[in-house]
PDB file of C-alpha atoms in Angstrom:
ATOM      1  CA  UNK T   1       5.026   4.951   0.511  1.00  0.00           C
ATOM      2  CA  UNK T   2       6.893   7.311   2.824  1.00  0.00           C
ATOM      3  CA  UNK T   3      10.577   6.897   3.484  1.00  0.00           C
ATOM      4  CA  UNK T   4      13.318   6.634   0.904  1.00  0.00           C
ATOM      5  CA  UNK T   5      12.014   5.517  -2.439  1.00  0.00           C
ATOM      6  CA  UNK T   6      13.642   4.268  -5.607  1.00  0.00           C
ATOM      7  CA  UNK T   7      15.431   7.044  -7.530  1.00  0.00           C
ATOM      8  CA  UNK T   8      17.759   7.320 -10.497  1.00  0.00           C
ATOM      9  CA  UNK T   9      20.626   6.817  -8.045  1.00  0.00           C
ATOM     10  CA  UNK T  10      18.971   3.625  -6.767  1.00  0.00           C
ATOM     11  CA  UNK T  11      18.536   1.254  -9.724  1.00  0.00           C
ATOM     12  CA  UNK T  12      15.773  -1.315  -9.499  1.00  0.00           C
ATOM     13  CA  UNK T  13      18.391  -4.058  -9.486  1.00  0.00           C
ATOM     14  CA  UNK T  14      20.266  -3.133  -6.298  1.00  0.00           C
ATOM     15  CA  UNK T  15      20.292  -5.949  -3.755  1.00  0.00           C
ATOM     16  CA  UNK T  16      18.185  -3.980  -1.293  1.00  0.00           C
ATOM     17  CA  UNK T  17      15.638  -2.971  -3.927  1.00  0.00           C
ATOM     18  CA  UNK T  18      15.332  -6.548  -5.176  1.00  0.00           C
ATOM     19  CA  UNK T  19      14.615  -7.713  -1.623  1.00  0.00           C
ATOM     20  CA  UNK T  20      11.939  -5.041  -1.258  1.00  0.00           C
ATOM     21  CA  UNK T  21      10.288  -6.161  -4.484  1.00  0.00           C
ATOM     22  CA  UNK T  22      10.438  -9.787  -3.382  1.00  0.00           C
ATOM     23  CA  UNK T  23       8.535  -9.176  -0.149  1.00  0.00           C
ATOM     24  CA  UNK T  24       6.169  -6.362  -1.129  1.00  0.00           C
ATOM     25  CA  UNK T  25       2.461  -7.129  -1.029  1.00  0.00           C
ATOM     26  CA  UNK T  26       1.744  -6.724  -4.730  1.00  0.00           C
ATOM     27  CA  UNK T  27       3.775  -7.619  -7.788  1.00  0.00           C
ATOM     28  CA  UNK T  28       4.644  -4.915 -10.280  1.00  0.00           C
ATOM     29  CA  UNK T  29       3.229  -5.551 -13.738  1.00  0.00           C
ATOM     30  CA  UNK T  30       4.049  -3.883 -17.060  1.00  0.00           C
ATOM     31  CA  UNK T  31       1.593  -1.026 -17.801  1.00  0.00           C
ATOM     32  CA  UNK T  32       0.095  -2.789 -20.825  1.00  0.00           C
ATOM     33  CA  UNK T  33      -1.086  -5.784 -18.820  1.00  0.00           C
ATOM     34  CA  UNK T  34      -1.724  -4.053 -15.502  1.00  0.00           C
ATOM     35  CA  UNK T  35      -5.419  -4.371 -14.663  1.00  0.00           C
ATOM     36  CA  UNK T  36      -5.440  -4.770 -10.911  1.00  0.00           C
ATOM     37  CA  UNK T  37      -2.822  -5.495  -8.241  1.00  0.00           C
ATOM     38  CA  UNK T  38      -1.548  -9.063  -8.207  1.00  0.00           C
ATOM     39  CA  UNK T  39      -0.883 -10.529  -4.770  1.00  0.00           C
ATOM     40  CA  UNK T  40       2.729 -11.509  -4.282  1.00  0.00           C
ATOM     41  CA  UNK T  41       2.839 -15.030  -2.811  1.00  0.00           C
ATOM     42  CA  UNK T  42       6.315 -14.813  -1.330  1.00  0.00           C
ATOM     43  CA  UNK T  43       8.207 -17.771   0.093  1.00  0.00           C
ATOM     44  CA  UNK T  44       9.068 -16.824   3.689  1.00  0.00           C
ATOM     45  CA  UNK T  45      11.336 -19.766   4.524  1.00  0.00           C
ATOM     46  CA  UNK T  46      14.479 -17.649   4.965  1.00  0.00           C
ATOM     47  CA  UNK T  47      12.943 -14.860   7.069  1.00  0.00           C
ATOM     48  CA  UNK T  48      14.592 -14.860  10.503  1.00  0.00           C
ATOM     49  CA  UNK T  49      12.054 -15.616  13.241  1.00  0.00           C
ATOM     50  CA  UNK T  50      13.423 -14.508  16.610  1.00  0.00           C
ATOM     51  CA  UNK T  51      10.365 -15.854  18.424  1.00  0.00           C
ATOM     52  CA  UNK T  52      11.187 -19.345  17.130  1.00  0.00           C
ATOM     53  CA  UNK T  53      14.860 -18.851  18.028  1.00  0.00           C
ATOM     54  CA  UNK T  54      13.835 -17.809  21.538  1.00  0.00           C
ATOM     55  CA  UNK T  55      11.975 -21.081  22.039  1.00  0.00           C
ATOM     56  CA  UNK T  56      14.650 -23.281  20.447  1.00  0.00           C
ATOM     57  CA  UNK T  57      17.655 -24.832  22.151  1.00  0.00           C
ATOM     58  CA  UNK T  58      19.589 -25.143  18.901  1.00  0.00           C
ATOM     59  CA  UNK T  59      22.046 -22.378  17.919  1.00  0.00           C
ATOM     60  CA  UNK T  60      21.481 -20.433  14.709  1.00  0.00           C
ATOM     61  CA  UNK T  61      24.426 -19.564  12.479  1.00  0.00           C
ATOM     62  CA  UNK T  62      25.337 -15.886  12.618  1.00  0.00           C
ATOM     63  CA  UNK T  63      23.054 -15.089  15.572  1.00  0.00           C
ATOM     64  CA  UNK T  64      23.944 -15.034  19.264  1.00  0.00           C
ATOM     65  CA  UNK T  65      22.144 -14.242  22.498  1.00  0.00           C
ATOM     66  CA  UNK T  66      23.672 -11.245  24.228  1.00  0.00           C
ATOM     67  CA  UNK T  67      24.707 -11.507  27.858  1.00  0.00           C
ATOM     68  CA  UNK T  68      23.557  -8.197  29.330  1.00  0.00           C
ATOM     69  CA  UNK T  69      23.923  -8.040  33.145  1.00  0.00           C
ATOM     70  CA  UNK T  70      21.033  -6.264  34.810  1.00  0.00           C
ATOM     71  CA  UNK T  71      18.764  -6.571  31.758  1.00  0.00           C
ATOM     72  CA  UNK T  72      16.145  -9.263  32.281  1.00  0.00           C
ATOM     73  CA  UNK T  73      14.814  -9.699  28.741  1.00  0.00           C
ATOM     74  CA  UNK T  74      16.432 -11.870  26.028  1.00  0.00           C
ATOM     75  CA  UNK T  75      18.447  -9.917  23.451  1.00  0.00           C
ATOM     76  CA  UNK T  76      19.663 -11.313  20.112  1.00  0.00           C
ATOM     77  CA  UNK T  77      22.352  -9.935  17.795  1.00  0.00           C
ATOM     78  CA  UNK T  78      23.792 -10.681  14.350  1.00  0.00           C
ATOM     79  CA  UNK T  79      27.510 -11.389  14.359  1.00  0.00           C
ATOM     80  CA  UNK T  80      28.065  -9.465  11.126  1.00  0.00           C
ATOM     81  CA  UNK T  81      25.907  -6.427  11.988  1.00  0.00           C
ATOM     82  CA  UNK T  82      27.240  -4.913  15.219  1.00  0.00           C
ATOM     83  CA  UNK T  83      25.002  -2.356  16.878  1.00  0.00           C
ATOM     84  CA  UNK T  84      21.744  -4.139  16.033  1.00  0.00           C
ATOM     85  CA  UNK T  85      19.754  -5.642  18.914  1.00  0.00           C
ATOM     86  CA  UNK T  86      16.465  -7.557  18.742  1.00  0.00           C
ATOM     87  CA  UNK T  87      14.353  -7.921  21.887  1.00  0.00           C
ATOM     88  CA  UNK T  88      11.463 -10.318  21.175  1.00  0.00           C
ATOM     89  CA  UNK T  89       8.277 -10.053  23.244  1.00  0.00           C
ATOM     90  CA  UNK T  90       9.656  -7.029  25.051  1.00  0.00           C
ATOM     91  CA  UNK T  91       6.167  -5.724  25.875  1.00  0.00           C
ATOM     92  CA  UNK T  92       3.322  -7.576  27.543  1.00  0.00           C
ATOM     93  CA  UNK T  93      -0.091  -7.697  25.862  1.00  0.00           C
ATOM     94  CA  UNK T  94      -1.339  -5.082  28.339  1.00  0.00           C
ATOM     95  CA  UNK T  95       1.576  -2.775  27.511  1.00  0.00           C
ATOM     96  CA  UNK T  96       0.979  -3.209  23.784  1.00  0.00           C
ATOM     97  CA  UNK T  97      -2.672  -2.249  24.201  1.00  0.00           C
ATOM     98  CA  UNK T  98      -1.696   0.826  26.194  1.00  0.00           C
ATOM     99  CA  UNK T  99       0.737   2.103  23.566  1.00  0.00           C
ATOM    100  CA  UNK T 100      -1.659   1.372  20.706  1.00  0.00           C
ATOM    101  CA  UNK T 101      -4.283   3.454  22.463  1.00  0.00           C
ATOM    102  CA  UNK T 102      -1.781   6.251  23.115  1.00  0.00           C
ATOM    103  CA  UNK T 103      -0.635   6.171  19.483  1.00  0.00           C
ATOM    104  CA  UNK T 104      -4.191   6.650  18.216  1.00  0.00           C
ATOM    105  CA  UNK T 105      -5.663   8.924  20.886  1.00  0.00           C
ATOM    106  CA  UNK T 106      -2.877  11.034  22.410  1.00  0.00           C
ATOM    107  CA  UNK T 107       0.142  11.096  20.109  1.00  0.00           C
ATOM    108  CA  UNK T 108      -1.555  12.854  17.130  1.00  0.00           C
ATOM    109  CA  UNK T 109      -2.712  15.720  19.385  1.00  0.00           C
ATOM    110  CA  UNK T 110      -1.341  19.233  18.675  1.00  0.00           C
ATOM    111  CA  UNK T 111       1.225  20.652  19.101  1.00  0.00           C
ATOM    112  CA  UNK T 112       2.568  17.328  17.796  1.00  0.00           C
ATOM    113  CA  UNK T 113       2.753  17.529  14.014  1.00  0.00           C
ATOM    114  CA  UNK T 114       1.533  14.705  11.768  1.00  0.00           C
ATOM    115  CA  UNK T 115       1.420  13.891   8.085  1.00  0.00           C
ATOM    116  CA  UNK T 116      -2.000  15.602   8.053  1.00  0.00           C
ATOM    117  CA  UNK T 117      -0.867  18.925   9.536  1.00  0.00           C
ATOM    118  CA  UNK T 118       0.544  20.553   6.407  1.00  0.00           C
ATOM    119  CA  UNK T 119      -2.651  19.835   4.459  1.00  0.00           C
ATOM    120  CA  UNK T 120      -5.390  20.225   7.033  1.00  0.00           C
ATOM    121  CA  UNK T 121      -3.814  22.206   9.851  1.00  0.00           C
ATOM    122  CA  UNK T 122      -3.727  21.050  13.480  1.00  0.00           C
ATOM    123  CA  UNK T 123      -6.451  18.535  14.306  1.00  0.00           C
ATOM    124  CA  UNK T 124      -7.523  18.109  17.909  1.00  0.00           C
ATOM    125  CA  UNK T 125      -9.213  14.957  19.212  1.00  0.00           C
ATOM    126  CA  UNK T 126      -9.132  13.128  15.882  1.00  0.00           C
ATOM    127  CA  UNK T 127      -9.778   9.724  17.427  1.00  0.00           C
ATOM    128  CA  UNK T 128     -12.718  11.019  19.468  1.00  0.00           C
ATOM    129  CA  UNK T 129     -14.138  12.377  16.219  1.00  0.00           C
ATOM    130  CA  UNK T 130     -13.740   8.922  14.664  1.00  0.00           C
ATOM    131  CA  UNK T 131     -15.603   7.322  17.562  1.00  0.00           C
ATOM    132  CA  UNK T 132     -18.415   9.867  17.185  1.00  0.00           C
ATOM    133  CA  UNK T 133     -18.506   9.433  13.389  1.00  0.00           C
ATOM    134  CA  UNK T 134     -17.849  13.121  12.834  1.00  0.00           C
ATOM    135  CA  UNK T 135     -17.313  14.872   9.532  1.00  0.00           C
ATOM    136  CA  UNK T 136     -14.253  17.107   9.618  1.00  0.00           C
ATOM    137  CA  UNK T 137     -14.590  20.051   7.271  1.00  0.00           C
ATOM    138  CA  UNK T 138     -11.746  21.751   5.461  1.00  0.00           C
ATOM    139  CA  UNK T 139     -12.095  25.509   5.960  1.00  0.00           C
ATOM    140  CA  UNK T 140     -10.455  28.078   3.697  1.00  0.00           C
ATOM    141  CA  UNK T 141      -7.746  28.612   6.294  1.00  0.00           C
ATOM    142  CA  UNK T 142      -6.869  24.902   6.036  1.00  0.00           C
ATOM    143  CA  UNK T 143      -7.923  24.451   9.678  1.00  0.00           C
ATOM    144  CA  UNK T 144     -10.484  21.713  10.231  1.00  0.00           C
ATOM    145  CA  UNK T 145     -13.743  22.251  12.055  1.00  0.00           C
ATOM    146  CA  UNK T 146     -16.790  20.132  12.784  1.00  0.00           C
ATOM    147  CA  UNK T 147     -19.985  20.585  10.797  1.00  0.00           C
ATOM    148  CA  UNK T 148     -21.690  20.084   7.470  1.00  0.00           C
ATOM    149  CA  UNK T 149     -21.853  23.600   6.044  1.00  0.00           C
ATOM    150  CA  UNK T 150     -18.749  23.530   3.868  1.00  0.00           C
ATOM    151  CA  UNK T 151     -18.195  22.134   0.400  1.00  0.00           C
ATOM    152  CA  UNK T 152     -14.933  20.289   1.027  1.00  0.00           C
ATOM    153  CA  UNK T 153     -15.492  17.740   3.773  1.00  0.00           C
ATOM    154  CA  UNK T 154     -13.859  14.532   4.875  1.00  0.00           C
ATOM    155  CA  UNK T 155     -14.787  12.073   7.600  1.00  0.00           C
ATOM    156  CA  UNK T 156     -12.635  11.667  10.682  1.00  0.00           C
ATOM    157  CA  UNK T 157     -12.294   7.937   9.941  1.00  0.00           C
ATOM    158  CA  UNK T 158     -10.892   8.752   6.494  1.00  0.00           C
ATOM    159  CA  UNK T 159      -8.332  11.112   8.005  1.00  0.00           C
ATOM    160  CA  UNK T 160      -7.256   8.500  10.536  1.00  0.00           C
ATOM    161  CA  UNK T 161      -6.604   6.105   7.671  1.00  0.00           C
ATOM    162  CA  UNK T 162      -4.613   8.833   5.913  1.00  0.00           C
ATOM    163  CA  UNK T 163      -2.392   9.296   8.970  1.00  0.00           C
ATOM    164  CA  UNK T 164       1.129   8.110   8.156  1.00  0.00           C
ATOM    165  CA  UNK T 165       3.403   9.682  10.751  1.00  0.00           C
ATOM    166  CA  UNK T 166       3.426  11.834  13.847  1.00  0.00           C
ATOM    167  CA  UNK T 167       6.232  13.469  15.819  1.00  0.00           C
ATOM    168  CA  UNK T 168       6.675  13.637  19.589  1.00  0.00           C
ATOM    169  CA  UNK T 169       9.057  15.837  21.535  1.00  0.00           C
ATOM    170  CA  UNK T 170      11.396  17.923  19.386  1.00  0.00           C
ATOM    171  CA  UNK T 171       9.637  18.142  16.039  1.00  0.00           C
ATOM    172  CA  UNK T 172      11.185  16.726  12.866  1.00  0.00           C
ATOM    173  CA  UNK T 173      10.936  18.799   9.681  1.00  0.00           C
ATOM    174  CA  UNK T 174      10.390  16.284   6.891  1.00  0.00           C
ATOM    175  CA  UNK T 175      10.861  18.791   4.040  1.00  0.00           C
ATOM    176  CA  UNK T 176      14.274  19.896   5.333  1.00  0.00           C
ATOM    177  CA  UNK T 177      15.144  16.563   6.949  1.00  0.00           C
ATOM    178  CA  UNK T 178      16.232  18.072  10.238  1.00  0.00           C
ATOM    179  CA  UNK T 179      14.955  18.777  13.728  1.00  0.00           C
ATOM    180  CA  UNK T 180      13.260  22.159  14.054  1.00  0.00           C
ATOM    181  CA  UNK T 181      13.783  23.433  17.593  1.00  0.00           C
ATOM    182  CA  UNK T 182      11.633  26.501  16.867  1.00  0.00           C
ATOM    183  CA  UNK T 183       8.410  24.531  16.477  1.00  0.00           C
ATOM    184  CA  UNK T 184       6.175  24.341  19.554  1.00  0.00           C
ATOM    185  CA  UNK T 185       6.246  20.947  21.192  1.00  0.00           C
ATOM    186  CA  UNK T 186       5.664  19.047  24.402  1.00  0.00           C
ATOM    187  CA  UNK T 187       8.216  16.763  25.974  1.00  0.00           C
ATOM    188  CA  UNK T 188       7.904  13.070  25.219  1.00  0.00           C
ATOM    189  CA  UNK T 189       5.470  11.510  27.728  1.00  0.00           C
ATOM    190  CA  UNK T 190       7.343  10.447  30.847  1.00  0.00           C
ATOM    191  CA  UNK T 191       6.073   6.863  30.675  1.00  0.00           C
ATOM    192  CA  UNK T 192       7.429   6.509  27.127  1.00  0.00           C
ATOM    193  CA  UNK T 193      10.738   8.048  28.236  1.00  0.00           C
ATOM    194  CA  UNK T 194      11.103   5.525  31.032  1.00  0.00           C
ATOM    195  CA  UNK T 195      10.270   2.650  28.702  1.00  0.00           C
ATOM    196  CA  UNK T 196      12.846   3.813  26.144  1.00  0.00           C
ATOM    197  CA  UNK T 197      15.538   4.336  28.779  1.00  0.00           C
ATOM    198  CA  UNK T 198      15.017   0.842  30.146  1.00  0.00           C
ATOM    199  CA  UNK T 199      14.961  -0.864  26.763  1.00  0.00           C
ATOM    200  CA  UNK T 200      18.008   1.032  25.453  1.00  0.00           C
ATOM    201  CA  UNK T 201      20.328  -0.428  28.095  1.00  0.00           C
ATOM    202  CA  UNK T 202      21.838  -3.242  25.928  1.00  0.00           C
ATOM    203  CA  UNK T 203      22.945  -0.700  23.289  1.00  0.00           C
ATOM    204  CA  UNK T 204      24.199   2.073  25.562  1.00  0.00           C
ATOM    205  CA  UNK T 205      27.864   2.752  26.378  1.00  0.00           C
ATOM    206  CA  UNK T 206      28.734   1.620  29.888  1.00  0.00           C
ATOM    207  CA  UNK T 207      27.684   4.110  32.557  1.00  0.00           C
ATOM    208  CA  UNK T 208      25.550   6.238  30.213  1.00  0.00           C
ATOM    209  CA  UNK T 209      21.764   6.601  30.141  1.00  0.00           C
ATOM    210  CA  UNK T 210      19.659   7.084  27.015  1.00  0.00           C
ATOM    211  CA  UNK T 211      17.993  10.512  26.862  1.00  0.00           C
ATOM    212  CA  UNK T 212      14.745  10.411  24.813  1.00  0.00           C
ATOM    213  CA  UNK T 213      14.211  13.774  23.127  1.00  0.00           C
ATOM    214  CA  UNK T 214      12.164  13.025  20.020  1.00  0.00           C
ATOM    215  CA  UNK T 215      10.069  10.248  18.549  1.00  0.00           C
ATOM    216  CA  UNK T 216       8.559   9.488  15.166  1.00  0.00           C
ATOM    217  CA  UNK T 217       5.431   7.353  15.121  1.00  0.00           C
ATOM    218  CA  UNK T 218       4.815   5.563  11.816  1.00  0.00           C
ATOM    219  CA  UNK T 219       1.331   4.348  10.909  1.00  0.00           C
ATOM    220  CA  UNK T 220       1.150   1.554   8.308  1.00  0.00           C
ATOM    221  CA  UNK T 221      -1.981   0.639   6.377  1.00  0.00           C
ATOM    222  CA  UNK T 222      -2.535  -2.759   4.708  1.00  0.00           C
ATOM    223  CA  UNK T 223      -0.411  -2.163   1.582  1.00  0.00           C
ATOM    224  CA  UNK T 224       2.039   0.409   2.964  1.00  0.00           C
ATOM    225  CA  UNK T 225       5.788   0.034   3.061  1.00  0.00           C
ATOM    226  CA  UNK T 226       8.746   1.993   4.386  1.00  0.00           C
ATOM    227  CA  UNK T 227      11.417   2.212   1.729  1.00  0.00           C
ATOM    228  CA  UNK T 228      15.095   1.554   2.407  1.00  0.00           C
ATOM    229  CA  UNK T 229      16.706   4.484   4.217  1.00  0.00           C
ATOM    230  CA  UNK T 230      19.145   5.633   6.881  1.00  0.00           C
ATOM    231  CA  UNK T 231      18.205   7.414  10.115  1.00  0.00           C
ATOM    232  CA  UNK T 232      21.064   9.894  10.054  1.00  0.00           C
ATOM    233  CA  UNK T 233      19.719  13.166  11.452  1.00  0.00           C
ATOM    234  CA  UNK T 234      20.813  12.671  15.065  1.00  0.00           C
ATOM    235  CA  UNK T 235      24.151  14.079  16.273  1.00  0.00           C
ATOM    236  CA  UNK T 236      25.498  11.013  18.073  1.00  0.00           C
ATOM    237  CA  UNK T 237      25.078   7.697  16.293  1.00  0.00           C
ATOM    238  CA  UNK T 238      26.533   5.779  19.220  1.00  0.00           C
ATOM    239  CA  UNK T 239      23.158   6.327  20.910  1.00  0.00           C
ATOM    240  CA  UNK T 240      20.456   3.897  19.795  1.00  0.00           C
ATOM    241  CA  UNK T 241      17.133   4.394  18.130  1.00  0.00           C
ATOM    242  CA  UNK T 242      14.580   2.480  20.211  1.00  0.00           C
ATOM    243  CA  UNK T 243      11.979   1.052  17.828  1.00  0.00           C
ATOM    244  CA  UNK T 244       8.717  -0.415  19.178  1.00  0.00           C
ATOM    245  CA  UNK T 245       6.442  -2.553  16.985  1.00  0.00           C
ATOM    246  CA  UNK T 246       2.676  -2.697  17.562  1.00  0.00           C
ATOM    247  CA  UNK T 247      -0.145  -4.365  15.640  1.00  0.00           C
ATOM    248  CA  UNK T 248       0.169  -6.562  12.575  1.00  0.00           C
ATOM    249  CA  UNK T 249       3.301  -8.598  11.916  1.00  0.00           C
ATOM    250  CA  UNK T 250       5.740  -7.149   9.384  1.00  0.00           C
ATOM    251  CA  UNK T 251       8.947  -7.974   7.544  1.00  0.00           C
ATOM    252  CA  UNK T 252      11.970  -5.841   8.398  1.00  0.00           C
ATOM    253  CA  UNK T 253      14.993  -5.633   6.106  1.00  0.00           C
ATOM    254  CA  UNK T 254      18.421  -4.857   7.546  1.00  0.00           C
ATOM    255  CA  UNK T 255      21.041  -4.223   4.907  1.00  0.00           C
ATOM    256  CA  UNK T 256      24.581  -2.904   4.965  1.00  0.00           C
ATOM    257  CA  UNK T 257      26.244   0.429   4.350  1.00  0.00           C
ATOM    258  CA  UNK T 258      25.535   0.102   0.612  1.00  0.00           C
ATOM    259  CA  UNK T 259      22.278  -0.658  -1.147  1.00  0.00           C
ATOM    260  CA  UNK T 260      24.258  -3.324  -2.971  1.00  0.00           C
ATOM    261  CA  UNK T 261      24.652  -5.304   0.255  1.00  0.00           C
ATOM    262  CA  UNK T 262      22.172  -8.170   0.500  1.00  0.00           C
ATOM    263  CA  UNK T 263      19.826  -7.461   3.421  1.00  0.00           C
ATOM    264  CA  UNK T 264      18.742  -9.957   6.021  1.00  0.00           C
ATOM    265  CA  UNK T 265      14.985 -10.241   6.493  1.00  0.00           C
ATOM    266  CA  UNK T 266      13.237 -10.839   9.808  1.00  0.00           C
ATOM    267  CA  UNK T 267       9.734 -10.835  11.259  1.00  0.00           C
ATOM    268  CA  UNK T 268       8.625  -7.985  13.497  1.00  0.00           C
ATOM    269  CA  UNK T 269       5.666  -8.778  15.735  1.00  0.00           C
ATOM    270  CA  UNK T 270       3.629  -6.675  18.089  1.00  0.00           C
ATOM    271  CA  UNK T 271       5.600  -6.150  21.286  1.00  0.00           C
ATOM    272  CA  UNK T 272       9.038  -6.634  19.706  1.00  0.00           C
ATOM    273  CA  UNK T 273      11.657  -3.923  20.176  1.00  0.00           C
ATOM    274  CA  UNK T 274      14.675  -3.235  17.959  1.00  0.00           C
ATOM    275  CA  UNK T 275      17.712  -1.135  18.899  1.00  0.00           C
ATOM    276  CA  UNK T 276      20.029   0.335  16.256  1.00  0.00           C
ATOM    277  CA  UNK T 277      23.236   2.035  17.409  1.00  0.00           C
ATOM    278  CA  UNK T 278      26.776   2.642  16.234  1.00  0.00           C
ATOM    279  CA  UNK T 279      27.635   0.717  13.057  1.00  0.00           C
ATOM    280  CA  UNK T 280      24.023  -0.392  12.635  1.00  0.00           C
ATOM    281  CA  UNK T 281      23.027   3.270  12.210  1.00  0.00           C
ATOM    282  CA  UNK T 282      24.978   3.203   8.939  1.00  0.00           C
ATOM    283  CA  UNK T 283      22.923   0.302   7.577  1.00  0.00           C
ATOM    284  CA  UNK T 284      20.038   0.727   5.147  1.00  0.00           C
ATOM    285  CA  UNK T 285      16.795  -0.677   6.506  1.00  0.00           C
ATOM    286  CA  UNK T 286      13.096  -0.676   5.724  1.00  0.00           C
ATOM    287  CA  UNK T 287       9.739  -2.422   6.006  1.00  0.00           C
ATOM    288  CA  UNK T 288       8.584  -3.823   2.650  1.00  0.00           C
ATOM    289  CA  UNK T 289       5.443  -5.544   3.914  1.00  0.00           C
ATOM    290  CA  UNK T 290       2.948  -5.917   6.723  1.00  0.00           C
ATOM    291  CA  UNK T 291       0.616  -8.906   7.033  1.00  0.00           C
ATOM    292  CA  UNK T 292      -3.104  -8.383   7.523  1.00  0.00           C
ATOM    293  CA  UNK T 293      -4.462 -11.847   6.706  1.00  0.00           C
ATOM    294  CA  UNK T 294      -5.621 -14.115   9.522  1.00  0.00           C
ATOM    295  CA  UNK T 295      -2.795 -16.586   8.963  1.00  0.00           C
ATOM    296  CA  UNK T 296       0.095 -14.132   9.291  1.00  0.00           C
ATOM    297  CA  UNK T 297      -1.075 -10.958  11.079  1.00  0.00           C
ATOM    298  CA  UNK T 298      -0.966 -12.581  14.546  1.00  0.00           C
ATOM    299  CA  UNK T 299      -3.131  -9.989  16.295  1.00  0.00           C
ATOM    300  CA  UNK T 300      -6.023 -12.154  17.536  1.00  0.00           C
ATOM    301  CA  UNK T 301      -4.831 -12.142  21.170  1.00  0.00           C
ATOM    302  CA  UNK T 302      -4.241  -8.412  20.959  1.00  0.00           C
ATOM    303  CA  UNK T 303      -7.694  -7.742  19.520  1.00  0.00           C
ATOM    304  CA  UNK T 304      -9.348  -9.790  22.246  1.00  0.00           C
ATOM    305  CA  UNK T 305      -8.077  -7.288  24.817  1.00  0.00           C
ATOM    306  CA  UNK T 306     -10.004  -4.412  23.245  1.00  0.00           C
ATOM    307  CA  UNK T 307     -13.448  -5.524  24.344  1.00  0.00           C
ATOM    308  CA  UNK T 308     -14.814  -2.307  25.830  1.00  0.00           C
ATOM    309  CA  UNK T 309     -17.816  -0.505  24.432  1.00  0.00           C
ATOM    310  CA  UNK T 310     -15.631   2.265  23.013  1.00  0.00           C
ATOM    311  CA  UNK T 311     -12.915  -0.031  21.645  1.00  0.00           C
ATOM    312  CA  UNK T 312     -14.470  -0.976  18.296  1.00  0.00           C
ATOM    313  CA  UNK T 313     -12.612   1.826  16.489  1.00  0.00           C
ATOM    314  CA  UNK T 314      -9.313   0.537  17.849  1.00  0.00           C
ATOM    315  CA  UNK T 315     -10.008  -3.046  16.785  1.00  0.00           C
ATOM    316  CA  UNK T 316     -11.166  -1.887  13.340  1.00  0.00           C
ATOM    317  CA  UNK T 317      -7.891  -0.015  12.957  1.00  0.00           C
ATOM    318  CA  UNK T 318      -5.332  -2.405  14.393  1.00  0.00           C
ATOM    319  CA  UNK T 319      -6.644  -5.606  12.769  1.00  0.00           C
ATOM    320  CA  UNK T 320      -5.100  -4.496   9.474  1.00  0.00           C
ATOM    321  CA  UNK T 321      -2.532  -1.902  10.523  1.00  0.00           C
ATOM    322  CA  UNK T 322       0.849  -1.566  12.165  1.00  0.00           C
ATOM    323  CA  UNK T 323       2.248   1.174  14.385  1.00  0.00           C
ATOM    324  CA  UNK T 324       5.953   1.768  14.941  1.00  0.00           C
ATOM    325  CA  UNK T 325       7.275   4.147  17.622  1.00  0.00           C
ATOM    326  CA  UNK T 326      10.905   5.240  17.126  1.00  0.00           C
ATOM    327  CA  UNK T 327      12.432   7.092  20.087  1.00  0.00           C
ATOM    328  CA  UNK T 328      15.643   9.058  19.561  1.00  0.00           C
ATOM    329  CA  UNK T 329      18.273  11.052  21.415  1.00  0.00           C
ATOM    330  CA  UNK T 330      18.745  14.119  19.224  1.00  0.00           C
ATOM    331  CA  UNK T 331      21.882  15.693  20.732  1.00  0.00           C
TER     332      UNK T 331
END
């Protein structure tokens, strides 16, 4: 999907690539026998489960609980990957519901740019159009309008499913892989800033406060993945990326500074928060799989909270999708 993909410089047999192939949803088949995708029944016995570790009294080799004065939530770290922090169950169910709603309703609003902007132009009130079962029509100017009098049309629900990323605050230019300060933008919502500042505390240098300036919101469909990559566009890598998981459970891979380093795999659940700072910013990482089946998705409690008359579009979306909000300090 989006993110760094396999290239000539990244042979299929690198340790990171092999791990991606192991956990991905579908197996790759030779073209001659490929008829339809074959589900990959992966053994998950060695995937680190921080929720289980949180509830256990037994120590786990290579993992320790960080003592962080003034920070009330549990924080876990890997001994051999400094700068990586895992905060399980960081958000309450109510907080998760709030940020899911914001991610679908508010975050894709212009002037925020999304993966749809370059193709369709700015789209206002996309989620409201989904709720009202609107048809969004592609005009010659590539700006969408409502109606049925054009040849090229697409439903709002289809566009929502096509949404793969959105940018908040200072806008990120994906084609040039840099921040474009000339693009119009709004500041990151104050409530998200305060959340990021509070959660960043375990990874911040003593006496310093995290300054949220930009965020990238990733939207994962049932068979999507985020290929192994580095987040290396920010000026100061000592400052963390604050990564919030919402929706369906996923597998996260954390490798080393080379794609040849064997990555560790771990579950990411809705409400978990990951911090990556310092040395961890030099580590390849990615999301090879999300789970949408009833056994593994673990969203039933979350879905039960969206019971309002206008919530059916949210439940239809989140029952087989994942949202990831990554907040960054650019300078």
